[in-house]
Amino acid sequence: AAFTLVYLERFFKKITPKVVSMIVVPFCSLLLAVMMAHFVLGPIGWKIGSAISAVIYAGITGPVKVLFGAIFGTFYAPLVITGLHHMSNAIDLQLVADFKGTGLWPMIALSNIAQGILLRVLLLSVWLFFRRKMRKHRKSICLQLSLVI
């Protein structure tokens, strides 16, 4: 929708006189972009979302569900690091809408738990390492506490 708005704004800037461009360009651009988003781009996005949920549902419930789980687990961790894991909420909602349930939540929950445990273990090991090294230096208590947190 944003790209549509950009193209419409450029079009209306070309054809609108400068005197009324402050009013006409935003109004006409937004009006047409919103209408296109609802009536053209929305149904296309709905079809794409349904296709994605059908593929994921087939992967979760099909004969290759173990392989699908391994592939999903491999790609989910980098998605969490980059913040793109929130797109799985949309996939889950589409699965619930299309198939009255989702099998993605257990995999996501286990992945999040595993990443949290790994982080705690790493922080604990770093803290133990630095605790031994800095026993002589009492002024490093703040560093030790910050590593634990």
Short mmCIF file of N, CA and C in Angstrom, two decimals:
data_model
loop_
_atom_site.label_atom_id
_atom_site.label_comp_id
_atom_site.label_asym_id
_atom_site.label_seq_id
_atom_site.Cartn_x
_atom_site.Cartn_y
_atom_site.Cartn_z
N ALA A 1 0.83 -1.18 0.00
CA ALA A 1 0.00 0.00 0.00
C ALA A 1 0.87 1.25 0.00
N ALA A 2 2.02 1.17 0.68
CA ALA A 2 2.90 2.34 0.74
C ALA A 2 3.49 2.66 -0.63
N PHE A 3 3.85 1.62 -1.37
CA PHE A 3 4.38 1.86 -2.72
C PHE A 3 3.31 2.45 -3.63
N THR A 4 2.08 1.99 -3.47
CA THR A 4 0.98 2.55 -4.24
C THR A 4 0.80 4.03 -3.91
N LEU A 5 0.90 4.36 -2.63
CA LEU A 5 0.78 5.75 -2.21
C LEU A 5 1.88 6.61 -2.81
N VAL A 6 3.09 6.08 -2.87
CA VAL A 6 4.20 6.84 -3.44
C VAL A 6 3.95 7.14 -4.92
N TYR A 7 3.54 6.12 -5.66
CA TYR A 7 3.29 6.33 -7.08
C TYR A 7 2.13 7.28 -7.33
N LEU A 8 1.08 7.16 -6.52
CA LEU A 8 -0.05 8.07 -6.68
C LEU A 8 0.34 9.51 -6.33
N GLU A 9 1.15 9.67 -5.28
CA GLU A 9 1.58 11.01 -4.91
C GLU A 9 2.43 11.65 -6.00
N ARG A 10 3.32 10.89 -6.58
CA ARG A 10 4.14 11.42 -7.68
C ARG A 10 3.26 11.80 -8.87
N PHE A 11 2.27 10.96 -9.16
CA PHE A 11 1.37 11.25 -10.28
C PHE A 11 0.60 12.54 -10.03
N PHE A 12 0.04 12.68 -8.83
CA PHE A 12 -0.76 13.87 -8.55
C PHE A 12 0.09 15.13 -8.43
N LYS A 13 1.35 15.01 -8.02
CA LYS A 13 2.23 16.18 -7.99
C LYS A 13 2.51 16.70 -9.39
N LYS A 14 2.58 15.79 -10.35
CA LYS A 14 2.86 16.21 -11.73
C LYS A 14 1.68 16.96 -12.34
N ILE A 15 0.46 16.51 -12.06
CA ILE A 15 -0.70 17.08 -12.76
C ILE A 15 -1.42 18.18 -11.97
N THR A 16 -1.08 18.38 -10.70
CA THR A 16 -1.78 19.36 -9.88
C THR A 16 -1.03 20.68 -9.88
N PRO A 17 -1.75 21.82 -10.04
CA PRO A 17 -1.10 23.13 -9.94
C PRO A 17 -0.53 23.35 -8.54
N LYS A 18 0.54 24.11 -8.46
CA LYS A 18 1.22 24.36 -7.19
C LYS A 18 0.32 25.05 -6.17
N VAL A 19 -0.64 25.82 -6.63
CA VAL A 19 -1.49 26.59 -5.73
C VAL A 19 -2.33 25.68 -4.83
N VAL A 20 -2.83 24.59 -5.36
CA VAL A 20 -3.70 23.71 -4.60
C VAL A 20 -3.05 22.35 -4.29
N SER A 21 -1.78 22.22 -4.58
CA SER A 21 -1.14 20.90 -4.41
C SER A 21 -1.06 20.47 -2.94
N MET A 22 -0.97 21.42 -2.01
CA MET A 22 -0.90 21.06 -0.59
C MET A 22 -2.18 20.37 -0.10
N ILE A 23 -3.28 20.63 -0.76
CA ILE A 23 -4.56 20.05 -0.35
C ILE A 23 -4.93 18.86 -1.23
N VAL A 24 -4.78 19.01 -2.52
CA VAL A 24 -5.26 18.01 -3.47
C VAL A 24 -4.38 16.75 -3.47
N VAL A 25 -3.07 16.93 -3.47
CA VAL A 25 -2.17 15.78 -3.60
C VAL A 25 -2.32 14.79 -2.44
N PRO A 26 -2.24 15.23 -1.17
CA PRO A 26 -2.41 14.24 -0.09
C PRO A 26 -3.80 13.61 -0.06
N PHE A 27 -4.83 14.44 -0.29
CA PHE A 27 -6.20 13.92 -0.23
C PHE A 27 -6.44 12.87 -1.30
N CYS A 28 -6.13 13.20 -2.52
CA CYS A 28 -6.38 12.25 -3.62
C CYS A 28 -5.48 11.02 -3.52
N SER A 29 -4.23 11.23 -3.12
CA SER A 29 -3.31 10.10 -3.00
C SER A 29 -3.78 9.12 -1.93
N LEU A 30 -4.12 9.66 -0.75
CA LEU A 30 -4.57 8.78 0.33
C LEU A 30 -5.90 8.11 0.01
N LEU A 31 -6.82 8.85 -0.58
CA LEU A 31 -8.12 8.29 -0.90
C LEU A 31 -7.98 7.10 -1.83
N LEU A 32 -7.24 7.27 -2.91
CA LEU A 32 -7.08 6.18 -3.87
C LEU A 32 -6.21 5.04 -3.32
N ALA A 33 -5.19 5.38 -2.53
CA ALA A 33 -4.33 4.33 -1.97
C ALA A 33 -5.09 3.46 -0.98
N VAL A 34 -5.93 4.08 -0.15
CA VAL A 34 -6.72 3.29 0.80
C VAL A 34 -7.73 2.42 0.07
N MET A 35 -8.36 2.97 -0.96
CA MET A 35 -9.32 2.16 -1.72
C MET A 35 -8.62 0.99 -2.41
N MET A 36 -7.44 1.23 -2.98
CA MET A 36 -6.70 0.14 -3.62
C MET A 36 -6.23 -0.89 -2.60
N ALA A 37 -5.84 -0.42 -1.41
CA ALA A 37 -5.39 -1.35 -0.38
C ALA A 37 -6.53 -2.28 0.05
N HIS A 38 -7.74 -1.73 0.17
CA HIS A 38 -8.85 -2.54 0.62
C HIS A 38 -9.42 -3.44 -0.47
N PHE A 39 -9.49 -2.95 -1.68
CA PHE A 39 -10.20 -3.69 -2.72
C PHE A 39 -9.30 -4.48 -3.67
N VAL A 40 -8.03 -4.12 -3.77
CA VAL A 40 -7.13 -4.81 -4.69
C VAL A 40 -6.03 -5.55 -3.94
N LEU A 41 -5.26 -4.82 -3.14
CA LEU A 41 -4.12 -5.41 -2.46
C LEU A 41 -4.54 -6.34 -1.32
N GLY A 42 -5.61 -6.02 -0.62
CA GLY A 42 -6.08 -6.85 0.48
C GLY A 42 -6.44 -8.27 0.05
N PRO A 43 -7.27 -8.44 -0.97
CA PRO A 43 -7.58 -9.80 -1.41
C PRO A 43 -6.36 -10.57 -1.93
N ILE A 44 -5.42 -9.87 -2.55
CA ILE A 44 -4.20 -10.53 -3.01
C ILE A 44 -3.40 -11.01 -1.80
N GLY A 45 -3.28 -10.17 -0.78
CA GLY A 45 -2.59 -10.57 0.44
C GLY A 45 -3.29 -11.71 1.15
N TRP A 46 -4.62 -11.72 1.11
CA TRP A 46 -5.39 -12.81 1.74
C TRP A 46 -5.09 -14.13 1.05
N LYS A 47 -5.02 -14.12 -0.27
CA LYS A 47 -4.72 -15.35 -1.02
C LYS A 47 -3.29 -15.83 -0.72
N ILE A 48 -2.35 -14.89 -0.67
CA ILE A 48 -0.97 -15.26 -0.36
C ILE A 48 -0.88 -15.83 1.05
N GLY A 49 -1.57 -15.21 2.01
CA GLY A 49 -1.57 -15.72 3.39
C GLY A 49 -2.19 -17.10 3.50
N SER A 50 -3.27 -17.33 2.75
CA SER A 50 -3.90 -18.65 2.76
C SER A 50 -2.97 -19.70 2.16
N ALA A 51 -2.25 -19.32 1.12
CA ALA A 51 -1.31 -20.27 0.51
C ALA A 51 -0.17 -20.60 1.47
N ILE A 52 0.35 -19.59 2.16
CA ILE A 52 1.42 -19.83 3.13
C ILE A 52 0.92 -20.73 4.26
N SER A 53 -0.29 -20.46 4.77
CA SER A 53 -0.80 -21.29 5.86
C SER A 53 -1.08 -22.71 5.39
N ALA A 54 -1.50 -22.89 4.15
CA ALA A 54 -1.73 -24.24 3.62
C ALA A 54 -0.41 -25.02 3.53
N VAL A 55 0.66 -24.34 3.09
CA VAL A 55 1.96 -25.00 3.01
C VAL A 55 2.46 -25.38 4.40
N ILE A 56 2.32 -24.48 5.36
CA ILE A 56 2.78 -24.76 6.72
C ILE A 56 1.94 -25.85 7.36
N TYR A 57 0.64 -25.83 7.13
CA TYR A 57 -0.21 -26.88 7.68
C TYR A 57 0.13 -28.24 7.08
N ALA A 58 0.40 -28.26 5.78
CA ALA A 58 0.81 -29.51 5.15
C ALA A 58 2.14 -29.98 5.70
N GLY A 59 3.04 -29.05 5.99
CA GLY A 59 4.33 -29.43 6.57
C GLY A 59 4.20 -29.95 7.98
N ILE A 60 3.30 -29.36 8.76
CA ILE A 60 3.13 -29.78 10.15
C ILE A 60 2.43 -31.13 10.25
N THR A 61 1.45 -31.37 9.40
CA THR A 61 0.63 -32.58 9.52
C THR A 61 0.96 -33.64 8.49
N GLY A 62 1.81 -33.34 7.54
CA GLY A 62 2.10 -34.29 6.46
C GLY A 62 3.09 -35.37 6.86
N PRO A 63 3.47 -36.17 5.88
CA PRO A 63 4.39 -37.29 6.16
C PRO A 63 5.83 -36.84 6.47
N VAL A 64 6.16 -35.60 6.15
CA VAL A 64 7.52 -35.10 6.39
C VAL A 64 7.54 -34.10 7.54
N LYS A 65 6.68 -34.32 8.54
CA LYS A 65 6.56 -33.34 9.62
C LYS A 65 7.83 -33.23 10.46
N VAL A 66 8.59 -34.31 10.59
CA VAL A 66 9.84 -34.25 11.35
C VAL A 66 10.85 -33.38 10.60
N LEU A 67 10.94 -33.58 9.29
CA LEU A 67 11.84 -32.76 8.48
C LEU A 67 11.40 -31.30 8.48
N PHE A 68 10.10 -31.06 8.37
CA PHE A 68 9.58 -29.69 8.42
C PHE A 68 9.90 -29.03 9.75
N GLY A 69 9.73 -29.78 10.85
CA GLY A 69 10.04 -29.23 12.17
C GLY A 69 11.51 -28.86 12.29
N ALA A 70 12.37 -29.69 11.73
CA ALA A 70 13.81 -29.39 11.77
C ALA A 70 14.14 -28.15 10.95
N ILE A 71 13.54 -28.04 9.79
CA ILE A 71 13.78 -26.87 8.93
C ILE A 71 13.23 -25.61 9.59
N PHE A 72 12.02 -25.71 10.14
CA PHE A 72 11.42 -24.55 10.81
C PHE A 72 12.25 -24.13 12.01
N GLY A 73 12.70 -25.10 12.80
CA GLY A 73 13.52 -24.79 13.96
C GLY A 73 14.85 -24.16 13.59
N THR A 74 15.40 -24.58 12.45
CA THR A 74 16.66 -24.00 12.00
C THR A 74 16.49 -22.54 11.61
N PHE A 75 15.40 -22.23 10.95
CA PHE A 75 15.20 -20.86 10.48
C PHE A 75 14.55 -19.95 11.51
N TYR A 76 13.96 -20.52 12.56
CA TYR A 76 13.26 -19.68 13.54
C TYR A 76 14.23 -18.91 14.43
N ALA A 77 15.34 -19.52 14.81
CA ALA A 77 16.30 -18.85 15.70
C ALA A 77 16.86 -17.57 15.08
N PRO A 78 17.30 -17.57 13.82
CA PRO A 78 17.75 -16.30 13.22
C PRO A 78 16.62 -15.28 13.09
N LEU A 79 15.40 -15.76 12.92
CA LEU A 79 14.27 -14.83 12.86
C LEU A 79 14.08 -14.12 14.19
N VAL A 80 14.31 -14.84 15.30
CA VAL A 80 14.19 -14.23 16.61
C VAL A 80 15.27 -13.18 16.80
N ILE A 81 16.47 -13.49 16.37
CA ILE A 81 17.58 -12.54 16.53
C ILE A 81 17.30 -11.25 15.78
N THR A 82 16.73 -11.35 14.60
CA THR A 82 16.46 -10.15 13.79
C THR A 82 15.12 -9.49 14.10
N GLY A 83 14.29 -10.14 14.91
CA GLY A 83 13.00 -9.57 15.26
C GLY A 83 11.90 -9.92 14.28
N LEU A 84 12.21 -10.72 13.29
CA LEU A 84 11.21 -11.08 12.29
C LEU A 84 10.33 -12.24 12.73
N HIS A 85 10.55 -12.75 13.93
CA HIS A 85 9.75 -13.87 14.41
C HIS A 85 8.30 -13.45 14.70
N HIS A 86 8.04 -12.17 14.76
CA HIS A 86 6.68 -11.71 15.00
C HIS A 86 5.76 -12.00 13.82
N MET A 87 6.33 -12.29 12.67
CA MET A 87 5.48 -12.65 11.53
C MET A 87 4.81 -14.00 11.76
N SER A 88 5.37 -14.81 12.68
CA SER A 88 4.73 -16.09 12.96
C SER A 88 3.37 -15.91 13.62
N ASN A 89 3.13 -14.77 14.25
CA ASN A 89 1.79 -14.51 14.81
C ASN A 89 0.75 -14.43 13.70
N ALA A 90 1.10 -13.77 12.61
CA ALA A 90 0.17 -13.69 11.49
C ALA A 90 -0.06 -15.06 10.87
N ILE A 91 0.99 -15.86 10.79
CA ILE A 91 0.85 -17.21 10.25
C ILE A 91 -0.03 -18.05 11.17
N ASP A 92 0.16 -17.91 12.49
CA ASP A 92 -0.68 -18.64 13.44
C ASP A 92 -2.14 -18.24 13.32
N LEU A 93 -2.41 -16.95 13.22
CA LEU A 93 -3.80 -16.50 13.09
C LEU A 93 -4.43 -17.02 11.80
N GLN A 94 -3.65 -17.06 10.73
CA GLN A 94 -4.18 -17.58 9.47
C GLN A 94 -4.43 -19.08 9.57
N LEU A 95 -3.55 -19.81 10.26
CA LEU A 95 -3.78 -21.24 10.49
C LEU A 95 -5.05 -21.48 11.30
N VAL A 96 -5.27 -20.65 12.33
CA VAL A 96 -6.48 -20.79 13.13
C VAL A 96 -7.71 -20.48 12.29
N ALA A 97 -7.62 -19.46 11.44
CA ALA A 97 -8.77 -19.10 10.60
C ALA A 97 -9.07 -20.17 9.56
N ASP A 98 -8.03 -20.75 8.98
CA ASP A 98 -8.24 -21.72 7.90
C ASP A 98 -8.50 -23.14 8.40
N PHE A 99 -7.79 -23.54 9.46
CA PHE A 99 -7.82 -24.94 9.88
C PHE A 99 -8.30 -25.14 11.31
N LYS A 100 -8.81 -24.10 11.93
CA LYS A 100 -9.37 -24.13 13.29
C LYS A 100 -8.36 -24.56 14.35
N GLY A 101 -7.11 -24.29 14.12
CA GLY A 101 -6.09 -24.59 15.11
C GLY A 101 -4.70 -24.38 14.52
N THR A 102 -3.71 -24.40 15.39
CA THR A 102 -2.34 -24.22 14.93
C THR A 102 -1.42 -25.20 15.64
N GLY A 103 -0.49 -25.75 14.91
CA GLY A 103 0.51 -26.62 15.49
C GLY A 103 1.85 -25.92 15.59
N LEU A 104 1.87 -24.67 15.23
CA LEU A 104 3.11 -23.91 15.23
C LEU A 104 3.48 -23.42 16.62
N TRP A 105 2.49 -23.17 17.47
CA TRP A 105 2.75 -22.63 18.80
C TRP A 105 3.65 -23.52 19.64
N PRO A 106 3.45 -24.85 19.67
CA PRO A 106 4.36 -25.67 20.48
C PRO A 106 5.82 -25.58 20.02
N MET A 107 6.04 -25.55 18.71
CA MET A 107 7.42 -25.43 18.21
C MET A 107 8.01 -24.08 18.58
N ILE A 108 7.22 -23.04 18.46
CA ILE A 108 7.70 -21.70 18.79
C ILE A 108 7.99 -21.60 20.28
N ALA A 109 7.11 -22.14 21.11
CA ALA A 109 7.30 -22.08 22.56
C ALA A 109 8.57 -22.83 22.97
N LEU A 110 8.76 -24.02 22.41
CA LEU A 110 9.96 -24.80 22.75
C LEU A 110 11.23 -24.10 22.28
N SER A 111 11.17 -23.48 21.13
CA SER A 111 12.34 -22.75 20.63
C SER A 111 12.67 -21.57 21.54
N ASN A 112 11.65 -20.84 21.96
CA ASN A 112 11.87 -19.71 22.86
C ASN A 112 12.42 -20.17 24.21
N ILE A 113 11.91 -21.28 24.74
CA ILE A 113 12.39 -21.81 26.00
C ILE A 113 13.85 -22.24 25.88
N ALA A 114 14.19 -22.91 24.78
CA ALA A 114 15.57 -23.36 24.57
C ALA A 114 16.52 -22.17 24.46
N GLN A 115 16.10 -21.12 23.76
CA GLN A 115 16.96 -19.95 23.64
C GLN A 115 17.12 -19.24 24.98
N GLY A 116 16.07 -19.20 25.77
CA GLY A 116 16.17 -18.59 27.10
C GLY A 116 17.09 -19.37 28.02
N ILE A 117 17.01 -20.70 27.98
CA ILE A 117 17.89 -21.53 28.80
C ILE A 117 19.34 -21.35 28.36
N LEU A 118 19.56 -21.32 27.06
CA LEU A 118 20.93 -21.13 26.56
C LEU A 118 21.50 -19.80 27.02
N LEU A 119 20.70 -18.76 26.97
CA LEU A 119 21.16 -17.45 27.42
C LEU A 119 21.52 -17.47 28.90
N ARG A 120 20.68 -18.10 29.71
CA ARG A 120 20.96 -18.17 31.16
C ARG A 120 22.24 -18.96 31.42
N VAL A 121 22.44 -20.06 30.71
CA VAL A 121 23.65 -20.86 30.90
C VAL A 121 24.89 -20.07 30.49
N LEU A 122 24.80 -19.36 29.38
CA LEU A 122 25.94 -18.54 28.95
C LEU A 122 26.25 -17.44 29.95
N LEU A 123 25.22 -16.76 30.45
CA LEU A 123 25.44 -15.71 31.43
C LEU A 123 26.03 -16.26 32.73
N LEU A 124 25.54 -17.42 33.14
CA LEU A 124 26.07 -18.04 34.36
C LEU A 124 27.54 -18.44 34.18
N SER A 125 27.88 -19.00 33.02
CA SER A 125 29.27 -19.40 32.80
C SER A 125 30.20 -18.19 32.73
N VAL A 126 29.74 -17.11 32.09
CA VAL A 126 30.56 -15.89 32.06
C VAL A 126 30.72 -15.32 33.46
N TRP A 127 29.66 -15.33 34.24
CA TRP A 127 29.73 -14.82 35.60
C TRP A 127 30.70 -15.65 36.45
N LEU A 128 30.62 -16.99 36.32
CA LEU A 128 31.53 -17.85 37.08
C LEU A 128 32.97 -17.63 36.67
N PHE A 129 33.20 -17.44 35.38
CA PHE A 129 34.55 -17.19 34.88
C PHE A 129 35.11 -15.90 35.45
N PHE A 130 34.33 -14.84 35.39
CA PHE A 130 34.81 -13.54 35.87
C PHE A 130 34.87 -13.48 37.40
N ARG A 131 34.03 -14.24 38.08
CA ARG A 131 34.03 -14.23 39.54
C ARG A 131 35.36 -14.74 40.08
N ARG A 132 35.87 -15.80 39.47
CA ARG A 132 37.16 -16.34 39.90
C ARG A 132 38.29 -15.37 39.61
N LYS A 133 38.23 -14.74 38.46
CA LYS A 133 39.30 -13.84 38.05
C LYS A 133 39.33 -12.56 38.87
N MET A 134 38.18 -12.11 39.34
CA MET A 134 38.10 -10.79 39.96
C MET A 134 37.82 -10.85 41.45
N ARG A 135 38.18 -11.91 42.10
CA ARG A 135 37.99 -11.97 43.55
C ARG A 135 38.84 -10.94 44.26
N LYS A 136 39.99 -10.67 43.70
CA LYS A 136 40.90 -9.71 44.32
C LYS A 136 40.37 -8.28 44.19
N HIS A 137 39.60 -8.05 43.17
CA HIS A 137 39.13 -6.69 42.89
C HIS A 137 37.67 -6.56 43.35
N ARG A 138 37.46 -6.02 44.50
CA ARG A 138 36.10 -5.88 45.03
C ARG A 138 35.32 -4.79 44.30
N LYS A 139 36.00 -3.92 43.62
CA LYS A 139 35.26 -2.87 42.91
C LYS A 139 34.55 -3.39 41.67
N SER A 140 34.76 -4.64 41.32
CA SER A 140 34.11 -5.21 40.13
C SER A 140 32.78 -5.88 40.46
N ILE A 141 32.23 -5.63 41.64
CA ILE A 141 30.95 -6.22 42.00
C ILE A 141 29.86 -5.77 41.04
N CYS A 142 29.92 -4.52 40.62
CA CYS A 142 28.91 -4.02 39.67
C CYS A 142 29.00 -4.78 38.35
N LEU A 143 30.21 -5.05 37.91
CA LEU A 143 30.38 -5.82 36.67
C LEU A 143 29.80 -7.21 36.83
N GLN A 144 30.07 -7.85 37.96
CA GLN A 144 29.56 -9.19 38.19
C GLN A 144 28.03 -9.21 38.21
N LEU A 145 27.45 -8.23 38.88
CA LEU A 145 25.98 -8.18 38.94
C LEU A 145 25.38 -7.89 37.59
N SER A 146 26.02 -7.04 36.80
CA SER A 146 25.48 -6.73 35.48
C SER A 146 25.58 -7.93 34.54
N LEU A 147 26.59 -8.76 34.71
CA LEU A 147 26.70 -9.98 33.90
C LEU A 147 25.62 -10.99 34.26
N VAL A 148 25.25 -11.05 35.51
CA VAL A 148 24.20 -11.97 35.91
C VAL A 148 22.85 -11.54 35.36
N ILE A 149 22.62 -10.24 35.38
CA ILE A 149 21.34 -9.71 34.90
C ILE A 149 21.34 -9.78 33.40
#
